[in-house]
Amino acid sequence: MTITRVTRRGLLRTGAVAGAGLALPTYLRAQESGFTNAPTGDTVTLGFNVPQTGPYADEGADELRAFELAVEHLNGGGDGGMLQTFSEKNLDGTGILGKRVEFVTGDTQTKSDAARAAAQSMIQKDGAIMISGGSSSGVAVAVQDLCQQAGVIFMAGLTHSNDTTGKDKKANGFRHFFNAYMSAAALAPVLESLYGTDRKAYHLTADYTWGWTQQESIQAATEALGWETVQNVLTPLAATDFSSYIAPVLQSGADVLVLNHYGGNMVNSLTNAVQFGLREAEANGKQFEIVVPLYSELMARGAGENIRGIPGSQNWDWKIENQLGDRYKGTNAFVKSFGEKYGFPPSQAAHTCYAQTLLYADAVTRAGSFNPCAVVEALEDFEFDGLGNGPTLYRGADHQCFKDVVVVRGKENPENEFDLVEIVEVTPTEAVTYDAEHPMFAGGNLGSCNPGA
C-alpha cells in the first residue's frame, strides 16, 4: 500500500489536544463537528485511490493526472478547464468553500483489500473528507462500502459493474461513469447492423463483479436480437496470457468472440485472439468477428492495429465535441487543459475522475457544507450540463448518472497514436435508461447517508 501526501507546506496532521501534546486522530473529529474529518483549518483534503500497479495501472495513471488537474483548477491554477463550461457557476478558483484543496493518493493495486486499506489510511490518518478513484469495480464496491461505514463521500471513478449502483449501492456513493447495462443497450443495435441477428457468441469474462455483470448484460441484449450464446468462460483478473482460453474458441461452433475484459487483460486477450488467427477465420459460413463491449483509447493504444474494426462502447470520447457539436461542450476545454499539461489527450477514465471532483466541489458549495448528508442531498436528482457528456442527471434513487453513451469502433486508418478509435454513433440517454428496480440492479438498499458521527 502506498500513500502520498501532497501539500504546499509538507505533511499535515491535526492540531494538538490542549494540555496533552498529542495529535487528535482525524476520524475522531466527527464527535466534535457532527461529521467525519470536518475541515478545521484553511485547507481540505481529498483522497484519490487509483491502481498505480496491476492490470489497470494505465487507467489509474490517467485518473491521477485528471485528479491533479481538477485540484489545480479548483485552486485557481491553469486555465480553469471545465469550470468555465459547467452549467453551475459556483466554483471560482478559491478552493472549496474558501479552503484550499490538497490531496493524498493511494495505490489500489487493482485489489479490493489493498484499496480498502489505502482508503482507510487516507480517512483515518490524513483526514480525507472525500474518496474517489477506482478502475476496478471490485475495488469500487469495496471502497464504497468502507466510505459508507466511515461517513465520507465516495465519488466513484472508473467502475462499470451494474452492482456499483445496483445491489451494492450506498447512500454515500455516487457514480458518474456509465454501466454494463448501458453499454449493452447502446451496443446491441450497432451489432445487429454490423453482423446481423443470426450469430453464435463465445464469451471470455473477467472473473469478478464487473465481468459478471458485463457478460450478463451483453448476453441478454444480443440474445434479444436472436444471437445464441455458445459458452461463457471465466478468466482470472491476474491472467496475462489467454492462449489457453482462446484455443478452444474455433472448435466451439461460435462465430463471434466477446471479450468481457478491460485494461491490460483486454490488450492481452485480443492480442492472443489475433495471434490464433480469429480475425481471418470463418465459421458457420460467416466472417469470424470480435466484440469488446467496453474499451478506451488507452486500451486501443496498447492493442495497436489489433483494435481496427472492433466495436465497443465508451463513457466519453475526447473528439466528441469537435465531431458532434455544442451538445458535448466542456470536452474541448478539458482536452485543451489536459493536453497542455501532459502532452496528449485524456482517456474516459481521466474525464470521469475530473468530472467527479468538480461535481463534489460544486455540491459542497451549493450545500454550504462539507457534511456528507448535505452533499448527498445536493447531488440527488441533480441535473447539470457542460462537463462533456451533454445534459446529465444524477438520479436520486440509485446515485447513477444518466447521459448519452458513445458507441465506437477501432479506426481502420488512424492518423496518429491518439486517433485509434472512431465514434460510430451516440445513443441518447432515454435509450439506456432503466427502472431503478430493474432485475439486473435489484437486491440492494441505498440506505441513509452516514455523516460518521
Coordinates of C-alpha atoms in Angstrom, one line a residue:
M1 CA 0.0 0.0 0.0
T2 CA 1.4 3.4 -1.0
I3 CA 0.1 6.7 0.5
T4 CA 1.4 10.0 -0.8
R5 CA 0.6 13.3 0.8
V6 CA 0.5 16.4 -1.5
T7 CA 0.6 19.9 0.0
R8 CA 2.4 23.1 -0.4
R9 CA 3.6 23.1 3.3
G10 CA 4.6 19.5 3.8
L11 CA 3.0 16.8 5.9
L12 CA -0.1 18.0 7.7
R13 CA -1.7 16.4 10.8
T14 CA -4.4 17.5 13.1
G15 CA -3.8 20.1 15.9
A16 CA -2.7 19.0 19.4
V17 CA -5.2 18.4 22.1
A18 CA -4.9 21.2 24.7
G19 CA -2.6 20.3 27.5
A20 CA -1.9 16.8 26.2
G21 CA 0.6 17.4 23.4
L22 CA -0.9 14.6 21.4
A23 CA -2.4 14.8 17.9
L24 CA -6.2 14.1 17.8
P25 CA -6.9 11.3 15.2
T26 CA -8.8 12.9 12.4
Y27 CA -11.6 10.4 12.4
L28 CA -12.5 11.5 16.0
R29 CA -13.4 14.9 14.7
A30 CA -16.8 13.5 14.0
Q31 CA -17.5 13.7 17.7
E32 CA -16.9 17.4 17.7
S33 CA -18.2 18.5 14.4
G34 CA -21.1 16.1 13.7
F35 CA -19.3 14.5 10.7
T36 CA -16.1 12.7 9.8
N37 CA -13.0 14.8 9.1
A38 CA -14.7 18.2 9.2
P39 CA -12.1 20.7 7.9
T40 CA -10.9 23.0 10.7
G41 CA -8.2 25.0 9.0
D42 CA -7.8 26.7 5.7
T43 CA -7.4 23.5 3.7
V44 CA -9.5 20.5 2.9
T45 CA -8.1 17.1 1.9
L46 CA -9.4 14.7 -0.8
G47 CA -8.2 11.1 -1.2
F48 CA -7.6 9.7 -4.7
N49 CA -7.3 6.0 -4.7
V50 CA -6.2 4.6 -8.1
P51 CA -4.4 1.5 -9.5
Q52 CA -0.8 2.6 -9.7
T53 CA 0.2 -1.1 -10.2
G54 CA -1.7 -4.1 -11.6
P55 CA -3.6 -4.8 -14.8
Y56 CA -5.4 -1.5 -14.7
A57 CA -2.4 0.7 -14.0
D58 CA -2.6 2.6 -17.3
E59 CA -6.1 3.7 -16.5
G60 CA -5.1 4.6 -12.9
A61 CA -2.2 6.8 -14.1
D62 CA -4.6 8.8 -16.3
E63 CA -7.1 9.1 -13.5
L64 CA -4.4 10.5 -11.2
R65 CA -3.4 13.1 -13.9
A66 CA -7.0 14.2 -14.1
F67 CA -7.4 14.5 -10.3
E68 CA -4.3 16.6 -10.1
L69 CA -5.6 18.9 -12.9
A70 CA -9.0 19.2 -11.2
V71 CA -7.4 20.3 -7.9
E72 CA -5.2 22.8 -9.8
H73 CA -8.3 24.3 -11.4
L74 CA -10.3 24.3 -8.1
N75 CA -7.4 26.2 -6.5
G76 CA -7.4 28.8 -9.3
G77 CA -4.5 27.4 -11.3
G78 CA -4.2 26.8 -15.1
D79 CA -7.0 28.0 -17.4
G80 CA -9.9 26.7 -15.3
G81 CA -10.8 23.9 -17.7
M82 CA -14.4 22.8 -17.4
L83 CA -15.1 25.3 -14.6
Q84 CA -15.7 27.6 -17.5
T85 CA -18.3 25.4 -19.2
F86 CA -20.0 23.8 -16.3
S87 CA -23.7 24.8 -16.1
E88 CA -23.2 25.6 -12.4
K89 CA -21.1 28.7 -11.8
N90 CA -20.4 28.2 -8.1
L91 CA -16.7 27.3 -8.4
D92 CA -14.5 30.3 -8.7
G93 CA -10.9 29.0 -8.2
T94 CA -10.8 29.7 -4.5
G95 CA -10.8 26.0 -3.5
I96 CA -14.0 24.6 -1.9
L97 CA -15.9 26.9 0.4
G98 CA -12.8 29.1 0.5
K99 CA -10.5 26.2 1.7
R100 CA -7.5 25.3 -0.5
V101 CA -7.8 21.8 -1.8
E102 CA -5.0 19.3 -1.0
F103 CA -4.9 15.6 -1.7
V104 CA -3.4 12.3 -0.8
T105 CA -3.1 9.3 -3.1
G106 CA -3.2 5.5 -2.6
D107 CA -2.4 2.5 -4.8
T108 CA -5.3 0.1 -5.0
Q109 CA -3.1 -2.4 -6.8
T110 CA -6.4 -3.4 -8.5
K111 CA -7.1 -5.4 -5.4
S112 CA -10.1 -4.8 -3.1
D113 CA -8.2 -5.4 0.2
A114 CA -5.4 -3.1 -0.8
A115 CA -7.8 -0.5 -1.9
R116 CA -9.8 -0.6 1.3
A117 CA -6.6 -0.4 3.4
A118 CA -5.4 2.6 1.3
A119 CA -8.7 4.4 1.6
Q120 CA -8.9 3.7 5.4
S121 CA -5.5 5.2 5.9
M122 CA -6.4 8.3 3.9
I123 CA -9.5 8.8 6.0
Q124 CA -8.1 8.0 9.4
K125 CA -4.5 9.3 9.1
D126 CA -4.8 12.0 6.5
G127 CA -8.2 13.4 7.2
A128 CA -9.6 12.8 3.7
I129 CA -13.2 14.0 3.6
M130 CA -14.0 12.5 0.2
I131 CA -12.5 9.5 -1.6
S132 CA -12.5 9.0 -5.3
G133 CA -10.9 6.6 -7.8
G134 CA -11.4 3.0 -8.9
S135 CA -10.8 1.4 -12.3
S136 CA -11.9 -2.0 -11.0
S137 CA -15.5 -2.4 -10.0
G138 CA -14.4 -4.9 -7.3
V139 CA -12.3 -2.1 -5.8
A140 CA -15.1 0.5 -6.2
V141 CA -17.7 -1.7 -4.4
A142 CA -15.3 -2.4 -1.6
V143 CA -14.2 1.2 -1.1
Q144 CA -17.8 2.5 -1.4
D145 CA -18.8 0.2 1.4
L146 CA -15.9 1.4 3.6
C147 CA -16.8 5.1 2.9
Q148 CA -20.4 4.4 3.9
Q149 CA -19.2 3.0 7.2
A150 CA -16.7 5.7 7.8
G151 CA -19.1 8.6 7.0
V152 CA -17.3 10.1 4.0
I153 CA -18.5 10.6 0.4
F154 CA -17.3 8.2 -2.3
M155 CA -17.3 9.7 -5.8
A156 CA -16.6 6.6 -7.9
G157 CA -14.1 6.8 -10.7
L158 CA -14.0 4.2 -13.4
T159 CA -16.4 1.5 -12.4
H160 CA -18.7 -0.2 -14.9
S161 CA -20.3 -3.1 -13.0
N162 CA -24.1 -2.9 -12.6
D163 CA -23.6 -3.7 -9.0
T164 CA -21.9 -0.4 -8.0
T165 CA -25.3 1.4 -8.3
G166 CA -27.3 -1.9 -8.1
K167 CA -27.2 -4.5 -5.4
D168 CA -24.1 -2.8 -3.8
K169 CA -25.3 0.8 -4.0
K170 CA -24.7 3.0 -0.9
A171 CA -26.1 6.4 0.1
N172 CA -22.7 7.9 0.5
G173 CA -21.6 6.7 -3.0
F174 CA -22.1 8.3 -6.4
R175 CA -21.2 7.1 -9.9
H176 CA -20.7 9.4 -12.9
F177 CA -19.4 6.6 -15.2
F178 CA -21.9 4.5 -17.2
N179 CA -22.5 0.8 -16.5
A180 CA -22.7 -2.6 -18.2
Y181 CA -26.4 -2.4 -18.9
M182 CA -26.0 0.9 -20.7
S183 CA -23.1 -0.4 -22.8
A184 CA -25.2 -3.4 -23.9
A185 CA -28.3 -1.3 -24.6
A186 CA -26.2 1.1 -26.8
L187 CA -24.1 -1.6 -28.5
A188 CA -26.8 -4.1 -29.4
P189 CA -28.4 -2.2 -32.3
V190 CA -25.0 -1.5 -33.8
L191 CA -24.0 -5.2 -33.6
E192 CA -27.3 -6.1 -35.3
S193 CA -26.4 -3.6 -38.1
L194 CA -22.9 -4.8 -38.5
Y195 CA -23.3 -8.6 -38.0
G196 CA -27.0 -9.4 -38.3
T197 CA -29.2 -11.4 -36.0
D198 CA -28.0 -15.0 -36.7
R199 CA -24.8 -15.2 -34.7
K200 CA -23.3 -17.6 -32.1
A201 CA -21.2 -15.9 -29.4
Y202 CA -18.4 -17.3 -27.2
H203 CA -17.6 -15.1 -24.2
L204 CA -14.4 -14.8 -22.2
T205 CA -15.2 -12.9 -19.0
A206 CA -13.1 -11.4 -16.2
D207 CA -14.0 -13.3 -13.1
Y208 CA -15.2 -10.6 -10.8
T209 CA -18.2 -8.3 -10.4
W210 CA -17.6 -6.2 -13.5
G211 CA -17.1 -9.1 -15.8
W212 CA -20.1 -11.0 -14.5
T213 CA -22.5 -8.1 -15.0
Q214 CA -20.9 -7.1 -18.3
Q215 CA -21.4 -10.6 -19.6
E216 CA -24.9 -10.9 -18.3
S217 CA -25.8 -7.5 -19.9
I218 CA -24.4 -8.1 -23.3
Q219 CA -25.7 -11.7 -23.4
A220 CA -29.2 -10.5 -22.7
A221 CA -29.0 -7.7 -25.3
T222 CA -27.6 -9.9 -28.1
E223 CA -30.0 -12.8 -27.3
A224 CA -32.8 -10.4 -27.7
L225 CA -31.5 -9.8 -31.2
G226 CA -31.6 -13.5 -31.9
W227 CA -28.0 -14.4 -31.2
E228 CA -27.1 -17.7 -29.4
T229 CA -24.7 -17.8 -26.5
V230 CA -22.5 -20.9 -27.1
Q231 CA -20.3 -20.7 -23.9
N232 CA -19.1 -18.3 -21.2
V233 CA -15.7 -18.9 -19.7
L234 CA -14.4 -17.1 -16.7
T235 CA -10.8 -15.9 -16.6
P236 CA -8.7 -14.7 -13.7
L237 CA -8.2 -10.9 -13.3
A238 CA -4.5 -11.6 -12.8
A239 CA -4.1 -13.5 -16.1
T240 CA -1.6 -12.2 -18.7
D241 CA -1.6 -15.0 -21.2
F242 CA -5.0 -16.0 -22.6
S243 CA -3.8 -18.5 -25.2
S244 CA -5.3 -21.5 -23.4
Y245 CA -8.7 -19.7 -23.3
I246 CA -8.5 -18.7 -27.0
A247 CA -7.6 -22.1 -28.4
P248 CA -11.0 -23.8 -27.9
V249 CA -13.0 -20.9 -29.5
L250 CA -12.7 -22.0 -33.1
Q251 CA -13.8 -25.5 -32.3
S252 CA -16.8 -24.3 -30.3
G253 CA -19.2 -23.6 -33.2
A254 CA -19.2 -19.8 -32.4
D255 CA -18.6 -17.1 -35.0
V256 CA -18.2 -14.2 -32.6
L257 CA -15.8 -13.8 -29.6
V258 CA -17.0 -11.4 -27.0
L259 CA -14.1 -10.2 -24.8
N260 CA -15.6 -9.1 -21.4
H261 CA -12.1 -7.9 -20.5
Y262 CA -10.7 -4.4 -19.6
G263 CA -7.3 -2.7 -19.3
G264 CA -4.3 -4.9 -19.8
N265 CA -6.5 -8.0 -19.7
M266 CA -8.2 -6.9 -22.9
V267 CA -5.0 -5.9 -24.6
N268 CA -3.5 -9.3 -23.9
S269 CA -6.6 -11.4 -24.8
L270 CA -7.2 -9.5 -28.0
T271 CA -3.6 -9.9 -29.0
N272 CA -3.8 -13.7 -28.3
A273 CA -7.0 -13.9 -30.4
V274 CA -5.4 -12.2 -33.3
Q275 CA -2.3 -14.5 -33.0
F276 CA -4.6 -17.5 -33.2
G277 CA -6.0 -16.2 -36.5
L278 CA -9.5 -15.3 -35.3
R279 CA -9.6 -12.1 -37.3
E280 CA -9.1 -14.0 -40.6
A281 CA -11.2 -17.1 -39.7
E282 CA -14.6 -18.1 -41.0
A283 CA -17.2 -20.0 -39.0
N284 CA -20.8 -21.1 -39.9
G285 CA -20.2 -19.6 -43.4
K286 CA -19.5 -16.1 -41.9
Q287 CA -16.5 -14.0 -41.2
F288 CA -15.5 -14.5 -37.6
E289 CA -15.9 -11.3 -35.5
I290 CA -14.6 -10.0 -32.2
V291 CA -16.5 -7.6 -29.9
V292 CA -15.1 -5.8 -26.9
P293 CA -18.2 -4.2 -25.1
L294 CA -16.1 -1.7 -23.1
Y295 CA -12.8 -0.2 -24.1
S296 CA -10.8 3.0 -24.1
E297 CA -8.3 4.9 -26.1
L298 CA -5.6 3.8 -23.7
M299 CA -6.5 0.2 -24.4
A300 CA -6.6 0.8 -28.1
R301 CA -3.1 2.2 -27.9
G302 CA -2.0 -0.9 -26.1
A303 CA -3.7 -3.2 -28.7
G304 CA -2.3 -1.3 -31.6
E305 CA -3.5 -2.4 -35.1
N306 CA -5.4 -5.3 -33.5
I307 CA -8.2 -2.9 -32.4
R308 CA -9.0 -2.0 -36.0
G309 CA -12.7 -2.6 -36.7
I310 CA -13.5 -3.8 -33.2
P311 CA -16.8 -2.4 -31.9
G312 CA -17.3 -1.3 -28.3
S313 CA -18.7 1.5 -26.1
Q314 CA -17.3 4.4 -24.1
N315 CA -18.5 6.8 -21.5
W316 CA -16.9 9.7 -23.4
D317 CA -14.5 10.4 -26.2
W318 CA -12.1 13.3 -26.4
K319 CA -13.2 14.1 -30.0
I320 CA -16.9 14.2 -29.3
E321 CA -17.4 18.0 -29.2
N322 CA -15.4 18.5 -32.4
Q323 CA -17.4 15.9 -34.2
L324 CA -20.9 16.2 -32.8
G325 CA -21.0 19.8 -31.6
D326 CA -22.0 22.0 -28.7
R327 CA -24.2 19.4 -27.0
Y328 CA -21.0 18.0 -25.7
K329 CA -19.5 21.3 -24.6
G330 CA -16.8 21.1 -22.0
T331 CA -15.0 18.4 -23.9
N332 CA -12.7 20.8 -25.8
A333 CA -11.9 22.8 -22.7
F334 CA -10.9 19.7 -20.8
V335 CA -8.9 18.3 -23.7
K336 CA -7.0 21.6 -24.0
S337 CA -6.2 21.8 -20.3
F338 CA -5.2 18.2 -20.1
G339 CA -3.2 18.2 -23.3
E340 CA -1.3 21.4 -22.4
K341 CA -0.3 19.9 -19.0
Y342 CA 0.5 16.3 -20.1
G343 CA 1.1 16.4 -23.8
F344 CA -1.6 14.0 -25.0
P345 CA -5.5 13.8 -24.9
P346 CA -7.3 12.4 -21.8
S347 CA -8.9 9.0 -21.6
Q348 CA -12.5 8.3 -20.5
A349 CA -11.1 7.3 -17.1
A350 CA -9.4 10.7 -16.8
H351 CA -12.6 12.5 -17.8
T352 CA -14.9 10.8 -15.3
C353 CA -12.5 11.4 -12.4
Y354 CA -12.1 15.1 -13.3
A355 CA -15.9 15.5 -13.6
Q356 CA -16.5 13.7 -10.2
T357 CA -14.0 16.1 -8.5
L358 CA -15.8 19.1 -9.8
L359 CA -19.2 17.7 -9.0
Y360 CA -18.2 17.0 -5.4
A361 CA -16.8 20.5 -5.0
D362 CA -19.9 22.1 -6.6
A363 CA -22.3 20.0 -4.3
V364 CA -20.4 21.1 -1.2
T365 CA -20.6 24.7 -2.4
R366 CA -24.3 24.6 -3.2
A367 CA -25.0 22.9 0.2
G368 CA -22.8 25.3 2.0
S369 CA -21.3 22.4 4.0
F370 CA -18.9 19.5 3.8
N371 CA -21.3 17.4 5.8
P372 CA -21.8 14.2 3.8
C373 CA -25.6 14.3 4.3
A374 CA -25.7 17.8 2.9
V375 CA -23.6 16.7 -0.1
V376 CA -25.9 13.7 -0.7
E377 CA -28.9 16.0 -0.7
A378 CA -27.2 18.4 -3.2
L379 CA -26.3 15.6 -5.6
E380 CA -29.5 13.6 -5.6
D381 CA -31.7 14.3 -8.7
F382 CA -29.2 17.0 -9.7
E383 CA -29.3 18.0 -13.4
F384 CA -26.3 19.5 -15.0
D385 CA -24.5 20.2 -18.3
G386 CA -21.2 21.4 -19.7
L387 CA -19.0 18.6 -18.4
G388 CA -18.6 16.9 -21.8
N389 CA -21.4 14.3 -21.8
G390 CA -24.4 16.6 -22.6
P391 CA -27.3 17.0 -20.3
T392 CA -26.9 14.7 -17.3
L393 CA -29.0 13.5 -14.4
Y394 CA -27.6 12.2 -11.1
R395 CA -30.6 10.0 -10.2
G396 CA -31.6 10.1 -6.6
A397 CA -32.9 6.5 -6.5
D398 CA -29.6 4.9 -7.0
H399 CA -26.9 7.6 -7.4
Q400 CA -26.3 6.7 -11.0
C401 CA -25.6 9.3 -13.7
F402 CA -27.8 9.1 -16.8
K403 CA -26.4 10.5 -20.1
D404 CA -25.7 9.7 -23.7
V405 CA -23.5 6.6 -24.4
V406 CA -20.8 6.6 -27.1
V407 CA -20.5 3.6 -29.4
V408 CA -17.1 3.3 -31.0
R409 CA -15.0 1.2 -33.4
G410 CA -11.3 0.8 -33.9
K411 CA -10.3 3.1 -36.7
E412 CA -9.1 1.4 -39.9
N413 CA -6.7 4.1 -40.9
P414 CA -5.7 6.1 -37.8
E415 CA -3.8 9.4 -38.3
N416 CA -1.7 9.0 -35.2
E417 CA -1.4 7.0 -31.9
F418 CA -4.1 9.1 -30.3
D419 CA -6.6 8.7 -33.1
L420 CA -7.2 4.9 -32.9
V421 CA -11.0 5.0 -32.2
E422 CA -13.8 6.4 -34.2
I423 CA -17.3 7.3 -33.0
V424 CA -19.9 5.2 -34.7
E425 CA -22.9 6.8 -33.0
V426 CA -24.1 8.3 -29.8
T427 CA -27.0 6.6 -28.1
P428 CA -29.4 9.0 -26.4
T429 CA -30.0 8.9 -22.7
E430 CA -33.6 7.7 -23.0
A431 CA -32.4 4.6 -24.8
V432 CA -30.1 3.5 -22.0
T433 CA -32.4 4.5 -19.0
Y434 CA -33.9 1.7 -16.9
D435 CA -36.0 1.5 -13.8
A436 CA -34.1 1.5 -10.5
E437 CA -35.6 -1.9 -9.6
H438 CA -34.6 -3.5 -12.9
P439 CA -33.7 -7.2 -12.2
M440 CA -30.1 -6.5 -13.1
F441 CA -29.9 -3.9 -10.4
A442 CA -32.3 -5.2 -7.8
G443 CA -31.5 -6.6 -4.4
G444 CA -29.7 -3.6 -2.9
N445 CA -30.7 -0.9 -0.5
L446 CA -29.4 2.6 -0.8
G447 CA -30.0 3.2 2.9
S448 CA -29.4 6.6 4.6
C449 CA -26.4 8.9 4.4
N450 CA -23.9 8.4 7.2
P451 CA -22.1 11.6 8.4
G452 CA -19.9 9.4 10.6
A453 CA -20.8 11.0 13.9

